[in-house]
Structures are given as C-alpha cells and as structure tokens.
C-alpha cells in the first residue's frame, strides 16, 4: 500500500537543497580574462616580482615536505623558518598582496594543524592558550585580510581566475579551522570537559555556531570553485539538521493523523 506524503513548499525546497544542491540558485561569479590578476597592485612589473618570490618560497617548501606515519606532513624546521620569513617579508613590503597572505596561513596550518581555535580549559592552560591564540590570530588575520582585499563589492564586478582561486582557497581554509573547532567543542561537550574559544573573537561561541560559520565559508569556497568546499557545504548545511525532523513529522502526520 503506497502513501503520498505532502510536504510544504518550504520543506520541499529544503530537501531539494540538501539532496540536489545545484538546484539552489547561487550568486553569479563573473570570471573575465580582462580582469586584473590583483585589483590592488597596478604595477605589473612589481606584481610579477612578488609572484616569483612567492612561488620560489612555495617550491622550496614543497621540495622539502615529507610525510610522517599517519600522513601528517613534516617540514625541516630550518626550511619552514626560511619560507615563513620570506612570506612574512613579502607581506611587510606589500600588505595588499592577498595571495601571499593566503599562502602564509596555509604554511602555519601545515605546521600547527587546525586545532587552534578551541582549547580545553584548566588552571595550567594559560601559557598554552596564549601561544595558541597568537598562532590562531595570525592565521585568521591573514585569511580575513585576503578575503577583504579580493571579495568583489558587487556581483557585477569581474574577477580574474587567480582572484577566484585565492578567494576559494581562503574561504576553504577558514572553513576548515571553524569546522575543526566545532568538532573539538562538540567532543569536549560530550566528554563533559570545560573548554573555551581561544582569544576574544569567538567569545561565547558554541559548537553549533562554529559549524554554522564553517558552512557559510564552505559555501563561498565552493561558489568560487573549490570542489571540497562544495561537498562540505552540503554536509554542514544547517538545513540538513532539519531533514530528519521534516521527514519524521511528515510521516507522523501521514500514518498517525489522529495525533496531528
């Protein structure tokens, strides 16, 4: 015996977004070959010089990365410092060069991991929290600044492919940090451990709030072209948390109308 379940338009739309995310209208991203590679650095010779120095530093890093047991990347400390110093020098010389900020954030994540926004609280954790807060602040400042520099002011503004790529990477990196924080916080909650966000930026945040913020960044990372972000945006979509409740309520009304 078949039963027809009647969903509201809003419920049907929500389920469409979860199971067919491409059906959801998204803001258009205008990619144009005529758009400048960097909207803030007009001197083409200077931009090429910055790109070369940045690329040389990244190539040096890539040549010296090895994998430890478990797949974790390892970099020789002297090489790490050399690359970090070069990227930091580029930022000091040209603070408006967004790409290098995105890459420095990635380098810091490579070295310190993503478990930097949440810490288990204890009377002896103050020293560790201060160090962790400094790392987290540098990473987030780099990502926030890169996004502020490159995010178009309106949907009519054209982007170069390199701009879109940097925006996708920066949103995805920030999303990864926020998503990891949500999982760390949820784990502490489950184990009844006291925890707190590192620094003041996320004061009062909960595990759910971290995940909601991560979902927004994953969505934007996917919008600018990152495939991992596209998948994670669906996985972390707050609407998905309502999916079970929507279906259960529809089934309850259909099979037990007297209880409605």
Tab-separated table of C-alpha atoms in Angstrom:
chain	number	residue	atom	x	y	z
A	1	UNK	CA	0.000	0.000	0.000
A	2	UNK	CA	1.524	3.347	-1.024
A	3	UNK	CA	1.110	6.604	0.826
A	4	UNK	CA	1.676	10.054	-0.589
A	5	UNK	CA	3.467	12.386	1.800
A	6	UNK	CA	2.530	16.020	1.333
A	7	UNK	CA	5.327	18.450	2.129
A	8	UNK	CA	5.031	22.194	2.275
A	9	UNK	CA	6.809	24.206	-0.429
A	10	UNK	CA	9.375	25.305	2.151
A	11	UNK	CA	10.041	21.713	3.262
A	12	UNK	CA	10.336	20.520	-0.340
A	13	UNK	CA	12.748	23.349	-1.111
A	14	UNK	CA	14.846	22.472	1.918
A	15	UNK	CA	15.090	18.834	0.869
A	16	UNK	CA	15.974	19.865	-2.689
A	17	UNK	CA	18.840	21.969	-1.343
A	18	UNK	CA	20.140	19.054	0.703
A	19	UNK	CA	19.902	16.324	-1.916
A	20	UNK	CA	20.345	18.442	-5.059
A	21	UNK	CA	22.461	21.460	-4.062
A	22	UNK	CA	22.909	22.527	-7.668
A	23	UNK	CA	19.187	23.269	-7.800
A	24	UNK	CA	19.715	26.104	-5.318
A	25	UNK	CA	20.229	29.465	-7.043
A	26	UNK	CA	23.665	30.935	-6.291
A	27	UNK	CA	25.071	34.385	-6.875
A	28	UNK	CA	26.887	34.568	-10.198
A	29	UNK	CA	30.674	34.853	-10.202
A	30	UNK	CA	31.952	36.780	-13.201
A	31	UNK	CA	35.321	35.457	-14.358
A	32	UNK	CA	36.959	37.565	-17.035
A	33	UNK	CA	40.314	37.369	-18.782
A	34	UNK	CA	40.275	41.169	-18.804
A	35	UNK	CA	40.146	41.442	-15.005
A	36	UNK	CA	43.478	42.280	-13.326
A	37	UNK	CA	45.294	39.448	-11.556
A	38	UNK	CA	45.389	41.610	-8.438
A	39	UNK	CA	42.993	44.565	-8.059
A	40	UNK	CA	45.315	46.457	-5.700
A	41	UNK	CA	48.725	46.117	-7.357
A	42	UNK	CA	48.639	48.068	-10.593
A	43	UNK	CA	52.371	47.880	-11.350
A	44	UNK	CA	52.654	44.735	-13.493
A	45	UNK	CA	56.414	44.501	-13.008
A	46	UNK	CA	56.056	44.653	-9.224
A	47	UNK	CA	53.294	42.038	-9.305
A	48	UNK	CA	55.421	39.655	-11.363
A	49	UNK	CA	58.304	40.108	-8.925
A	50	UNK	CA	56.033	39.367	-5.953
A	51	UNK	CA	54.628	36.293	-7.698
A	52	UNK	CA	58.114	34.971	-8.441
A	53	UNK	CA	59.350	35.382	-4.876
A	54	UNK	CA	56.166	33.818	-3.540
A	55	UNK	CA	56.399	30.886	-5.956
A	56	UNK	CA	60.095	30.324	-5.186
A	57	UNK	CA	59.288	30.113	-1.472
A	58	UNK	CA	56.445	27.648	-2.077
A	59	UNK	CA	58.573	25.478	-4.382
A	60	UNK	CA	61.302	25.365	-1.719
A	61	UNK	CA	58.712	24.225	0.808
A	62	UNK	CA	57.205	21.592	-1.499
A	63	UNK	CA	60.644	20.129	-2.227
A	64	UNK	CA	61.276	19.646	1.480
A	65	UNK	CA	57.942	18.306	2.723
A	66	UNK	CA	57.914	14.702	3.877
A	67	UNK	CA	55.131	12.561	5.298
A	68	UNK	CA	55.175	11.077	8.763
A	69	UNK	CA	53.360	7.912	9.811
A	70	UNK	CA	49.667	8.678	9.584
A	71	UNK	CA	50.074	11.020	6.632
A	72	UNK	CA	50.942	14.165	8.574
A	73	UNK	CA	53.235	16.487	6.634
A	74	UNK	CA	56.618	17.315	8.128
A	75	UNK	CA	58.935	20.153	7.168
A	76	UNK	CA	62.524	20.642	8.276
A	77	UNK	CA	62.426	23.446	10.895
A	78	UNK	CA	65.106	25.493	9.147
A	79	UNK	CA	63.255	25.309	5.801
A	80	UNK	CA	59.960	26.149	7.493
A	81	UNK	CA	61.512	29.231	9.091
A	82	UNK	CA	63.127	30.299	5.820
A	83	UNK	CA	59.834	30.067	3.928
A	84	UNK	CA	57.855	31.722	6.732
A	85	UNK	CA	60.354	34.593	6.891
A	86	UNK	CA	60.168	35.128	3.130
A	87	UNK	CA	56.362	35.163	3.061
A	88	UNK	CA	56.275	37.485	6.080
A	89	UNK	CA	58.752	39.817	4.391
A	90	UNK	CA	56.565	39.935	1.283
A	91	UNK	CA	53.570	40.855	3.442
A	92	UNK	CA	55.559	43.616	5.151
A	93	UNK	CA	56.677	45.002	1.802
A	94	UNK	CA	53.261	44.753	0.114
A	95	UNK	CA	50.433	44.387	2.682
A	96	UNK	CA	47.768	44.496	-0.044
A	97	UNK	CA	49.088	41.373	-1.825
A	98	UNK	CA	46.343	38.908	-0.872
A	99	UNK	CA	47.807	35.723	-2.349
A	100	UNK	CA	50.829	35.676	-0.054
A	101	UNK	CA	48.602	36.097	2.999
A	102	UNK	CA	46.595	33.065	1.921
A	103	UNK	CA	49.803	31.066	1.493
A	104	UNK	CA	51.265	32.123	4.846
A	105	UNK	CA	48.045	30.981	6.517
A	106	UNK	CA	48.412	27.635	4.751
A	107	UNK	CA	52.024	27.328	5.893
A	108	UNK	CA	51.043	27.994	9.514
A	109	UNK	CA	48.263	25.413	9.277
A	110	UNK	CA	50.744	22.916	7.859
A	111	UNK	CA	52.992	23.443	10.875
A	112	UNK	CA	50.432	23.798	13.673
A	113	UNK	CA	47.348	21.973	12.384
A	114	UNK	CA	43.731	23.108	12.556
A	115	UNK	CA	43.047	22.503	16.262
A	116	UNK	CA	43.887	26.079	17.211
A	117	UNK	CA	40.565	27.850	17.867
A	118	UNK	CA	39.379	25.828	20.878
A	119	UNK	CA	41.256	24.746	23.996
A	120	UNK	CA	40.337	22.509	26.924
A	121	UNK	CA	40.329	24.778	29.950
A	122	UNK	CA	42.444	24.077	33.014
A	123	UNK	CA	44.277	26.250	35.573
A	124	UNK	CA	47.583	25.332	33.917
A	125	UNK	CA	46.463	26.019	30.334
A	126	UNK	CA	47.119	29.777	30.341
A	127	UNK	CA	50.596	29.549	28.786
A	128	UNK	CA	49.485	27.160	26.062
A	129	UNK	CA	46.403	29.267	25.339
A	130	UNK	CA	48.490	32.418	24.892
A	131	UNK	CA	50.757	30.706	22.355
A	132	UNK	CA	47.808	29.083	20.584
A	133	UNK	CA	45.954	32.402	20.466
A	134	UNK	CA	48.926	34.060	18.769
A	135	UNK	CA	49.040	31.371	16.068
A	136	UNK	CA	45.272	31.457	15.550
A	137	UNK	CA	45.222	35.250	15.344
A	138	UNK	CA	47.944	35.326	12.677
A	139	UNK	CA	46.204	32.686	10.549
A	140	UNK	CA	42.772	34.298	10.826
A	141	UNK	CA	44.114	37.810	10.236
A	142	UNK	CA	45.842	36.623	7.060
A	143	UNK	CA	42.693	34.892	5.790
A	144	UNK	CA	40.336	37.710	6.797
A	145	UNK	CA	42.590	40.288	5.145
A	146	UNK	CA	42.990	38.251	1.949
A	147	UNK	CA	39.210	37.922	1.699
A	148	UNK	CA	38.633	41.616	2.416
A	149	UNK	CA	41.135	42.546	-0.293
A	150	UNK	CA	39.706	40.316	-3.025
A	151	UNK	CA	35.973	39.931	-2.357
A	152	UNK	CA	34.100	41.843	-5.088
A	153	UNK	CA	31.967	44.756	-3.925
A	154	UNK	CA	29.053	43.649	-6.121
A	155	UNK	CA	28.000	40.776	-8.379
A	156	UNK	CA	28.772	42.893	-11.444
A	157	UNK	CA	32.491	43.128	-10.638
A	158	UNK	CA	34.593	40.756	-12.747
A	159	UNK	CA	37.293	38.568	-11.219
A	160	UNK	CA	40.418	37.057	-12.699
A	161	UNK	CA	40.897	33.318	-12.336
A	162	UNK	CA	43.739	33.895	-9.890
A	163	UNK	CA	41.496	36.119	-7.732
A	164	UNK	CA	38.742	33.494	-7.693
A	165	UNK	CA	41.264	30.769	-6.865
A	166	UNK	CA	42.674	32.718	-3.914
A	167	UNK	CA	39.161	33.521	-2.653
A	168	UNK	CA	38.201	29.841	-2.900
A	169	UNK	CA	41.310	28.764	-1.012
A	170	UNK	CA	40.992	31.400	1.715
A	171	UNK	CA	37.319	30.624	2.370
A	172	UNK	CA	38.085	26.890	2.413
A	173	UNK	CA	40.985	27.342	4.818
A	174	UNK	CA	38.916	29.432	7.225
A	175	UNK	CA	36.076	26.933	6.949
A	176	UNK	CA	38.444	24.085	7.852
A	177	UNK	CA	39.531	25.914	11.012
A	178	UNK	CA	35.947	26.687	12.037
A	179	UNK	CA	34.736	23.163	11.271
A	180	UNK	CA	37.574	21.634	13.301
A	181	UNK	CA	36.706	23.985	16.160
A	182	UNK	CA	33.079	22.825	16.010
A	183	UNK	CA	34.169	19.195	16.279
A	184	UNK	CA	36.641	19.937	19.088
A	185	UNK	CA	33.967	21.836	21.025
A	186	UNK	CA	31.388	19.084	20.486
A	187	UNK	CA	33.894	16.481	21.694
A	188	UNK	CA	34.614	18.477	24.857
A	189	UNK	CA	30.863	18.855	25.451
A	190	UNK	CA	30.313	15.124	25.052
A	191	UNK	CA	33.126	14.321	27.493
A	192	UNK	CA	31.851	16.955	29.958
A	193	UNK	CA	35.156	18.823	29.731
A	194	UNK	CA	35.404	22.559	30.193
A	195	UNK	CA	36.608	24.364	27.082
A	196	UNK	CA	36.802	27.845	25.685
A	197	UNK	CA	37.476	29.519	22.352
A	198	UNK	CA	40.991	30.870	22.005
A	199	UNK	CA	41.239	34.677	22.147
A	200	UNK	CA	38.315	37.092	22.204
A	201	UNK	CA	36.958	36.850	18.661
A	202	UNK	CA	34.837	33.774	19.354
A	203	UNK	CA	33.896	34.523	22.950
A	204	UNK	CA	30.628	32.790	23.802
A	205	UNK	CA	30.542	30.665	20.645
A	206	UNK	CA	29.101	27.146	20.774
A	207	UNK	CA	29.925	24.069	18.699
A	208	UNK	CA	26.843	24.731	16.556
A	209	UNK	CA	27.829	28.332	15.920
A	210	UNK	CA	31.304	27.285	14.782
A	211	UNK	CA	29.732	24.773	12.382
A	212	UNK	CA	27.272	27.333	11.001
A	213	UNK	CA	30.140	29.747	10.306
A	214	UNK	CA	32.123	26.928	8.687
A	215	UNK	CA	29.141	26.089	6.486
A	216	UNK	CA	28.975	29.673	5.207
A	217	UNK	CA	32.667	29.658	4.340
A	218	UNK	CA	32.418	26.244	2.687
A	219	UNK	CA	29.520	27.579	0.603
A	220	UNK	CA	31.561	30.595	-0.516
A	221	UNK	CA	34.644	28.467	-1.153
A	222	UNK	CA	32.520	26.252	-3.389
A	223	UNK	CA	30.998	29.266	-5.079
A	224	UNK	CA	34.481	30.414	-6.111
A	225	UNK	CA	35.354	26.954	-7.421
A	226	UNK	CA	36.735	24.716	-4.657
A	227	UNK	CA	35.256	21.223	-5.070
A	228	UNK	CA	35.948	20.117	-1.489
A	229	UNK	CA	34.105	23.171	-0.223
A	230	UNK	CA	31.123	22.385	-2.444
A	231	UNK	CA	30.816	18.934	-0.886
A	232	UNK	CA	31.364	20.178	2.672
A	233	UNK	CA	28.818	22.969	2.226
A	234	UNK	CA	26.147	20.319	1.689
A	235	UNK	CA	27.441	18.203	4.582
A	236	UNK	CA	27.419	21.123	7.035
A	237	UNK	CA	24.290	22.871	5.720
A	238	UNK	CA	22.163	23.809	8.757
A	239	UNK	CA	19.077	22.782	6.756
A	240	UNK	CA	20.386	19.213	6.748
A	241	UNK	CA	19.945	19.096	10.506
A	242	UNK	CA	16.239	19.683	9.914
A	243	UNK	CA	15.981	16.925	7.320
A	244	UNK	CA	15.223	14.111	9.754
A	245	UNK	CA	12.715	16.226	11.658
A	246	UNK	CA	10.895	17.244	8.455
A	247	UNK	CA	10.563	13.662	7.248
A	248	UNK	CA	9.604	12.326	10.673
A	249	UNK	CA	6.915	14.985	11.067
A	250	UNK	CA	5.523	14.279	7.584
A	251	UNK	CA	5.417	10.548	8.304
A	252	UNK	CA	3.805	11.122	11.680
A	253	UNK	CA	1.027	13.199	10.116
A	254	UNK	CA	0.540	10.692	7.300
A	255	UNK	CA	0.486	7.488	9.317
A	256	UNK	CA	-0.983	8.821	12.565
A	257	UNK	CA	-3.303	11.672	11.539
A	258	UNK	CA	-5.200	11.405	14.784
A	259	UNK	CA	-2.081	12.559	16.629
A	260	UNK	CA	-1.603	15.664	14.492
